[in-house]
Short mmCIF file of C-alpha atoms and ligand atoms in Angstrom, two decimals:
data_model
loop_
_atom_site.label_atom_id
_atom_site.label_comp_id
_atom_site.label_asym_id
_atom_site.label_seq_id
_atom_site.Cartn_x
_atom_site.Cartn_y
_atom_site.Cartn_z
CA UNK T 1 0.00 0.00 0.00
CA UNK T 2 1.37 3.30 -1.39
CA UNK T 3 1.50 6.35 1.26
CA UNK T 4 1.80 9.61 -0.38
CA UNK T 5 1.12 13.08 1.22
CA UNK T 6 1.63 15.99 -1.23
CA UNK T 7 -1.08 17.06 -3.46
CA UNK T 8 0.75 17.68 -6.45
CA UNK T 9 2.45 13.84 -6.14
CA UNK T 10 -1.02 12.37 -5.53
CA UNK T 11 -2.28 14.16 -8.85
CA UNK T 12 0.26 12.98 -10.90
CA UNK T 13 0.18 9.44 -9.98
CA UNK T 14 -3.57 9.43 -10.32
CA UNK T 15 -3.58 10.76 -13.96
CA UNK T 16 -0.93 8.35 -14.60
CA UNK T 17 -3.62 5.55 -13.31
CA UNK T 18 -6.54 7.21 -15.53
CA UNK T 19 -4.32 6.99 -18.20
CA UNK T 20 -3.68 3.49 -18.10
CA UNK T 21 -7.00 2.66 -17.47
CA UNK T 22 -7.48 1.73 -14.27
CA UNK T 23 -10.94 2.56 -12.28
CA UNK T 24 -10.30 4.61 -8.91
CA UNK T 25 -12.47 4.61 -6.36
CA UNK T 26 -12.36 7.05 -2.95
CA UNK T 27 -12.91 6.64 0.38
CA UNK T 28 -12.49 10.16 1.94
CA UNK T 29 -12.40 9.87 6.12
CA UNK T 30 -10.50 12.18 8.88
CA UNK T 31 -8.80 9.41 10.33
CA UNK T 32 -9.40 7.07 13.67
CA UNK T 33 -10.60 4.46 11.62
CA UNK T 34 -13.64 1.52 13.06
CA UNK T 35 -14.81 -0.88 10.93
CA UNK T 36 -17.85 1.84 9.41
CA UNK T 37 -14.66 3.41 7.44
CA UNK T 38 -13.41 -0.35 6.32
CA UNK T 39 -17.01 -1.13 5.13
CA UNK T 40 -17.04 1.31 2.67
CA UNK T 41 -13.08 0.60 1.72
CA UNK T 42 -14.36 -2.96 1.29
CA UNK T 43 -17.29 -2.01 -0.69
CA UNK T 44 -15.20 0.64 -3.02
CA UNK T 45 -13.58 -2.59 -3.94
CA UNK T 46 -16.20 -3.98 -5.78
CA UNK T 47 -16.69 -0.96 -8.10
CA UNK T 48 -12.73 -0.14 -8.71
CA UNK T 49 -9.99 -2.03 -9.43
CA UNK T 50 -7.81 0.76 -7.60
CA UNK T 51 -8.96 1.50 -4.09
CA UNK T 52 -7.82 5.17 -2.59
CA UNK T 53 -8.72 6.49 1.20
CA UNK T 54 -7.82 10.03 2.30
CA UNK T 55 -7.04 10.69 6.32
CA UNK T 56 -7.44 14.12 6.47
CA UNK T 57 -9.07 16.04 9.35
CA UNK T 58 -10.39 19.36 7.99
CA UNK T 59 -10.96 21.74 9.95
CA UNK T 60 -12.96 24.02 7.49
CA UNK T 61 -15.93 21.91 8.24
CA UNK T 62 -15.48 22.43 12.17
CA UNK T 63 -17.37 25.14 13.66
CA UNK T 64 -15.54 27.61 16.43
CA UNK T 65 -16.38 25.76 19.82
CA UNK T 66 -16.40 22.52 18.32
CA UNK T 67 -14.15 19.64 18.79
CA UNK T 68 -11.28 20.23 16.16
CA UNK T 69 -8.69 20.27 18.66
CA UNK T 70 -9.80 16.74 20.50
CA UNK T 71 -10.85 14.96 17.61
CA UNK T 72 -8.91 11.70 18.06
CA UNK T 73 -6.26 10.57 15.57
CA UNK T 74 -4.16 7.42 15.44
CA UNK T 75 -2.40 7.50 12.30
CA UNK T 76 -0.29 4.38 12.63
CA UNK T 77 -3.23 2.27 13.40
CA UNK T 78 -5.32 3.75 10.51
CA UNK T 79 -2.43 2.53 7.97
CA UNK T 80 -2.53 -1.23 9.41
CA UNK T 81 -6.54 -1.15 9.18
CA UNK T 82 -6.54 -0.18 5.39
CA UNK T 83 -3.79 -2.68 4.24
CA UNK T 84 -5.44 -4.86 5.77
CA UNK T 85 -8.63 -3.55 4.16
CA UNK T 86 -7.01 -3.67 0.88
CA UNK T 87 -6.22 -0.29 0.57
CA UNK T 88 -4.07 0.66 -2.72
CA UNK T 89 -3.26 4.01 -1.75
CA UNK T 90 -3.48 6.17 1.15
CA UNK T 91 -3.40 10.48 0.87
CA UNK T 92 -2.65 11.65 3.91
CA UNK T 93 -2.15 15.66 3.20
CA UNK T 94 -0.44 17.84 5.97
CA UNK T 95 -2.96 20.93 6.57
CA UNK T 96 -0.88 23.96 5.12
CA UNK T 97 -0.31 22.01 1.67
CA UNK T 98 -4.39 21.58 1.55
CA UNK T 99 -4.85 25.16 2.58
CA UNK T 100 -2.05 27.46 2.29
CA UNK T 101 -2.61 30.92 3.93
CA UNK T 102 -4.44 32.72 0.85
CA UNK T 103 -6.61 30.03 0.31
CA UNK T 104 -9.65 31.76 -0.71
CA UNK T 105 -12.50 29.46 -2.59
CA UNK T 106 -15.23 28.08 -1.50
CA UNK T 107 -18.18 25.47 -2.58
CA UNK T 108 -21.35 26.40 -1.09
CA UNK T 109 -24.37 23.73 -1.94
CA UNK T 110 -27.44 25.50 -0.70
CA UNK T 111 -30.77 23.61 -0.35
CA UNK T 112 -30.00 20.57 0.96
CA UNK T 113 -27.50 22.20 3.51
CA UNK T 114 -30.21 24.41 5.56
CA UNK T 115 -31.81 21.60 7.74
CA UNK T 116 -30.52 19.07 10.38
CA UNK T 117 -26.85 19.53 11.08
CA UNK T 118 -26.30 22.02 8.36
CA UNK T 119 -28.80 24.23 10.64
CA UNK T 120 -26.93 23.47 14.07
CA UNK T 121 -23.94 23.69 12.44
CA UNK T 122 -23.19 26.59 10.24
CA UNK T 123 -20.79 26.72 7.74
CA UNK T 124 -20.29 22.78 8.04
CA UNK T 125 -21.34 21.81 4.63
CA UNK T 126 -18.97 24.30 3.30
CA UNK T 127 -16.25 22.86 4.51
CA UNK T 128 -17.22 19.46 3.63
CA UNK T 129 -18.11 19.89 0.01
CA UNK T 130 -15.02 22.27 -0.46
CA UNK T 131 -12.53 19.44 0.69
CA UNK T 132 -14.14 16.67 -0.94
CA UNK T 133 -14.38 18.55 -4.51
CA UNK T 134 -10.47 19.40 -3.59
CA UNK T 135 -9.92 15.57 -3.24
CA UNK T 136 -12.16 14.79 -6.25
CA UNK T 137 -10.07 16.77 -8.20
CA UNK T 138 -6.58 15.69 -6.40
CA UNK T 139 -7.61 11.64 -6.96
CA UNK T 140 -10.10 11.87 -10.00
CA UNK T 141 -12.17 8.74 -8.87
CA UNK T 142 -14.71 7.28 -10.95
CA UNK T 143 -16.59 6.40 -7.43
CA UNK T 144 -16.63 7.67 -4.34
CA UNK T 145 -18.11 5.95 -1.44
CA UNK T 146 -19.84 7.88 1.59
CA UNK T 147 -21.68 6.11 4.47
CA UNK T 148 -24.98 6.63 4.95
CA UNK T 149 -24.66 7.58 8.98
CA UNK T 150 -23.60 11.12 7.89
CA UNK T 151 -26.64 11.08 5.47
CA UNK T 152 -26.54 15.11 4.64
CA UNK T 153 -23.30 14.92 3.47
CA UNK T 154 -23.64 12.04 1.01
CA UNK T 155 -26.50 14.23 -0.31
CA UNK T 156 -24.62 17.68 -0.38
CA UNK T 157 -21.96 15.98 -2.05
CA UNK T 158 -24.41 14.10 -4.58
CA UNK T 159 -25.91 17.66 -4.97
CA UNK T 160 -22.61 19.16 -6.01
CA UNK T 161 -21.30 16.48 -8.25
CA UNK T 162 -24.60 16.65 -10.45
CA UNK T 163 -25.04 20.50 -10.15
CA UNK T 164 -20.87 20.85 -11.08
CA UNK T 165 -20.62 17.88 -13.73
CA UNK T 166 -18.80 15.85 -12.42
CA UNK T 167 -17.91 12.89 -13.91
CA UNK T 168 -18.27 10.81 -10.63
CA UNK T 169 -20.52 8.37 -9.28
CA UNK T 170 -21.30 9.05 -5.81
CA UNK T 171 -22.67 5.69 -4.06
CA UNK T 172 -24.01 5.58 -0.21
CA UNK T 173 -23.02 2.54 2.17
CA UNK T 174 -25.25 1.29 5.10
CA UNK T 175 -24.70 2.39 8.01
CA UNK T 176 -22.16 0.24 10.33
CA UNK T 177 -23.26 -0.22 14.04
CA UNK T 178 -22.12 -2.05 17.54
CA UNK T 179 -23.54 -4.76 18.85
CA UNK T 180 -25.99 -2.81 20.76
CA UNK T 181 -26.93 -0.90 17.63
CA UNK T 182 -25.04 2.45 18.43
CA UNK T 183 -23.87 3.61 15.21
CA UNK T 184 -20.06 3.15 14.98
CA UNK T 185 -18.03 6.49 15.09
CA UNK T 186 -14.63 8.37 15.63
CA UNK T 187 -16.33 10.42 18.26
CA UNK T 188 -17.64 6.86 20.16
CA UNK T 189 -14.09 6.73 22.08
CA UNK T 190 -15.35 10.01 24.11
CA UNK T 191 -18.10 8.75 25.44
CA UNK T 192 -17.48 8.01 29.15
CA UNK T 193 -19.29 4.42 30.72
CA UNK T 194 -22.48 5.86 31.13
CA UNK T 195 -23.12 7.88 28.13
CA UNK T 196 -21.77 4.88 26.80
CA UNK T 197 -24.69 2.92 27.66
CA UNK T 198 -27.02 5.91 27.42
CA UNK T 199 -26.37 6.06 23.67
CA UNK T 200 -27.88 2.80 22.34
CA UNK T 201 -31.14 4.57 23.28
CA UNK T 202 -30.48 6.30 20.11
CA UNK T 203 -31.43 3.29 17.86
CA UNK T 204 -33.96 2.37 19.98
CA UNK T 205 -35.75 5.12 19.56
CA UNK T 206 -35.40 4.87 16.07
CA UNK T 207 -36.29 1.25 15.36
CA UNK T 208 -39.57 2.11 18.06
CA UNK T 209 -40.23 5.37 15.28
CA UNK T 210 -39.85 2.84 12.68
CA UNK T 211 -42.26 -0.09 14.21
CA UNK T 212 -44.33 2.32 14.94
CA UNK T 213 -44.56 4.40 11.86
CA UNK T 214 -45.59 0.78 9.76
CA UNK T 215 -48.75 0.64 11.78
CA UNK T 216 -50.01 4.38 12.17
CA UNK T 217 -49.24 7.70 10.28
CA UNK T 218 -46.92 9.30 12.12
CA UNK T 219 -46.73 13.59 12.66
CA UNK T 220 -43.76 15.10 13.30
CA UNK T 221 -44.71 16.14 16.63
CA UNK T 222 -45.43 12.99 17.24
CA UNK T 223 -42.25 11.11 15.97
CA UNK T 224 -40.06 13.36 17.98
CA UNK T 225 -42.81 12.53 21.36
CA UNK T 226 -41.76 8.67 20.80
CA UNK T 227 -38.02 9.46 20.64
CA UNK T 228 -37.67 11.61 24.25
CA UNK T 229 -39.60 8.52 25.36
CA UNK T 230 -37.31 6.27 24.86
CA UNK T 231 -34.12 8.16 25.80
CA UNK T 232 -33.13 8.26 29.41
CA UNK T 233 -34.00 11.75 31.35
CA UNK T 234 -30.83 12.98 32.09
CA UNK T 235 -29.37 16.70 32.11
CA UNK T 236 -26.67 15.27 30.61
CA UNK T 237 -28.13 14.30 27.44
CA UNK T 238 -29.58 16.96 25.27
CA UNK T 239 -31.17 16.58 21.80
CA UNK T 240 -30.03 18.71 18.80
CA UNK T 241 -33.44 17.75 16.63
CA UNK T 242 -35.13 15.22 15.76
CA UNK T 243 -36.27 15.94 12.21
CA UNK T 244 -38.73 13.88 9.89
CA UNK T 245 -36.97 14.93 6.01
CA UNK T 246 -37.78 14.40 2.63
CA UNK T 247 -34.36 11.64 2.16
CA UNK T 248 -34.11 13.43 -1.59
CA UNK T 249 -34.34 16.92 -0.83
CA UNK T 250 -33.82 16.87 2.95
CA UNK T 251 -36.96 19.35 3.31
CA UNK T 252 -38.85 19.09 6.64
CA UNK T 253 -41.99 17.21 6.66
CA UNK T 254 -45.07 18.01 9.30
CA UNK T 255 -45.75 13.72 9.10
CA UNK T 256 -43.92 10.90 8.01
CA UNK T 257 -44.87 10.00 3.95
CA UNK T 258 -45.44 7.02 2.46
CA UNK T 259 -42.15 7.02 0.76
CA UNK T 260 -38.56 8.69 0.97
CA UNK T 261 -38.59 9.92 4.47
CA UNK T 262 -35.88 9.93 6.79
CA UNK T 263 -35.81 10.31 10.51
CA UNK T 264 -32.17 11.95 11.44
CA UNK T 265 -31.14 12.53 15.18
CA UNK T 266 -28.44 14.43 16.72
CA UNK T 267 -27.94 13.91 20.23
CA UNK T 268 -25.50 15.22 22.66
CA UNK T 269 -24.28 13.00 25.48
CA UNK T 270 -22.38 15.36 27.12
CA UNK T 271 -19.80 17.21 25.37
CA UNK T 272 -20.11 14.36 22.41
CA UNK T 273 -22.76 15.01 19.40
CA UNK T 274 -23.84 11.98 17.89
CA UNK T 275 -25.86 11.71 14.41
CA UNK T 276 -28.00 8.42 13.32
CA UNK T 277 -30.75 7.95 11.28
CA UNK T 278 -33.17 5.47 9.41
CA UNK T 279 -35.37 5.48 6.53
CA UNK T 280 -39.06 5.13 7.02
P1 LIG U 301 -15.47 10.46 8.97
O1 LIG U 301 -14.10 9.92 9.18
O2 LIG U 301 -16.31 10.49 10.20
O3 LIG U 301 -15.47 11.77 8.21
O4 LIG U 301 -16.21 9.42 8.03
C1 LIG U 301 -15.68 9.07 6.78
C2 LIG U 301 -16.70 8.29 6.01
O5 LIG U 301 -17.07 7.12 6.73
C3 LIG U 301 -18.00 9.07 5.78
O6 LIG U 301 -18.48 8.80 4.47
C4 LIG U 301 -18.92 8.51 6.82
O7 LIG U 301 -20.28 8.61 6.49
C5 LIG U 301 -18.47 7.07 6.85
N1 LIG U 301 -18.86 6.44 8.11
C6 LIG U 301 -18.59 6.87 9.37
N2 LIG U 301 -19.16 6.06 10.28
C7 LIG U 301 -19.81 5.09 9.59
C8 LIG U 301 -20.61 3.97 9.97
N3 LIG U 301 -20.84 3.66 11.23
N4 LIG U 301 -21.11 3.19 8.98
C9 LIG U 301 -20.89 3.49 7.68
N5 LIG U 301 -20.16 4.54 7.26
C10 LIG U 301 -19.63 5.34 8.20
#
């Protein structure tokens, strides 16, 4: 497995792939890798016959107070999980090559960035679909793989590739989870004991919206009702939203539709935010 960290290098040695004909596929991440992150490695195998992952944490998409300067990072770890993975290639940028001091442009997607965590977290999507169109056009894939637990930003970036041209497929993975069903994630490792515990209440909440939503039609009022239900009462634990969205457009909806909705959740559990969703 090739390591390469300057921009310029990974360019060349990607054209020099195109040109021979070989199919890249990309599996962007920011590092402290779980088995949701080798999923999608696994599955960009079966659409590429060259396999790419970026670690890069980018801190355009982090907001002021948020948690940039703990998010955790094992790079030496990371490299043994994607070789064994069957990685090809690993771009692991340093942050002043990515975004020297006049860097100055900027990809804004607008509709499908207002609601959920685009609304709690302004200027998020920004920073997302700025880096990844900066790695699209550092690796050229054919396909890029995104995992569905961070649901927004496989449609922002679906939104930019087909409102930008480019020539990219963007597919979405299923979402990875413990045992318990908490949705595996960097941020997991903060969680104390208790929280720890505290946060399979997440799914359950979902899968109870889910049950629940087969059998009766289901307001939003009423959706987000069943959710504080389920998780525990505790001052700790404070909800970000609980949103019923059009899964296409990401639009609010007052009650759950026949087709194409999506129930997203952010939850804190003390200092840590957690996302999960499911489609109804
Ligand atoms: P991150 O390192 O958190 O930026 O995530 C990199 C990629 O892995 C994104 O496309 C995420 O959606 C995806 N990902 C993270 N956690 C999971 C999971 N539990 N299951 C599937 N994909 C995931």
């Amino acid at each position: 497995m090739q390591i390469i960290s300057s921009p310029s290098q990974i360019q060349k040695t990607c054209l020099r792939l195109k040109k021979k004909g070989r199919r890249i596929a990309l599996v962007p991440t920011m590092g402290y890798l779980h088995d949701g992150h080798l999923s999608l490695v696994r599955l960009a195998k079966k659409h590429a016959d060259f396999v790419m992952a970026t670690i890069f944490v980018n801190p355009k998409q982090f907001g002021k107070n948020e948690d940039l300067s703990r998010y955790p990072r094992d790079e030496k770890g990371d490299l043994k999980k994607l070789q064994q993975a069957g990685a090809d290639l690993v771009f692991m940028p340093k942050l002043t090559d990515m975004y020297p001091e006049d860097f100055q442009t900027y990809v804004d997607v607008e509709m499908v960035t207002q609601t959920l965590c685009g609304a709690s977290r302004p200027g998020h999507f920004r920073g997302v679909a700025t880096v990844v169109l900066k790695l699209f056009n550092l690796t050229q894939p054919d396909v890029a793989i995104f995992g569905k637990k961070d649901f927004q930003q496989l449609v922002t970036i679906q939104r930019m590739v087909r409102d930008l041209n480019l020539p990219i497929r963007v597919i979405g993975a299923p979402i990875v989870r413990e045992k318990d069903g908490l949705a595996m994630s960097s941020r997991n490792v903060h969680l104390n004991a208790e929280e720890r515990q505290d946060a399979s209440a997440i799914r359950r909440g979902l899968i109870k919206i889910q049950d629940v939503a087969r059998r009766k039609n289901l307001t939003a009022s009423q959706v987000r009702s069943l959710f504080y239900k389920i998780l525990p009462a505790k001052k700790s634990i404070q909800v970000d939203y609980v949103s019923c969205v059009d899964r296409r457009t990401l639009e609010f909806l007052p009650k759950i539709k026949k087709t194409h909705t999506l129930i997203a959740v952010a939850v804190f559990f003390g200092k840590t935010r957690l996302i999960d969703n499911v489609e109804v």
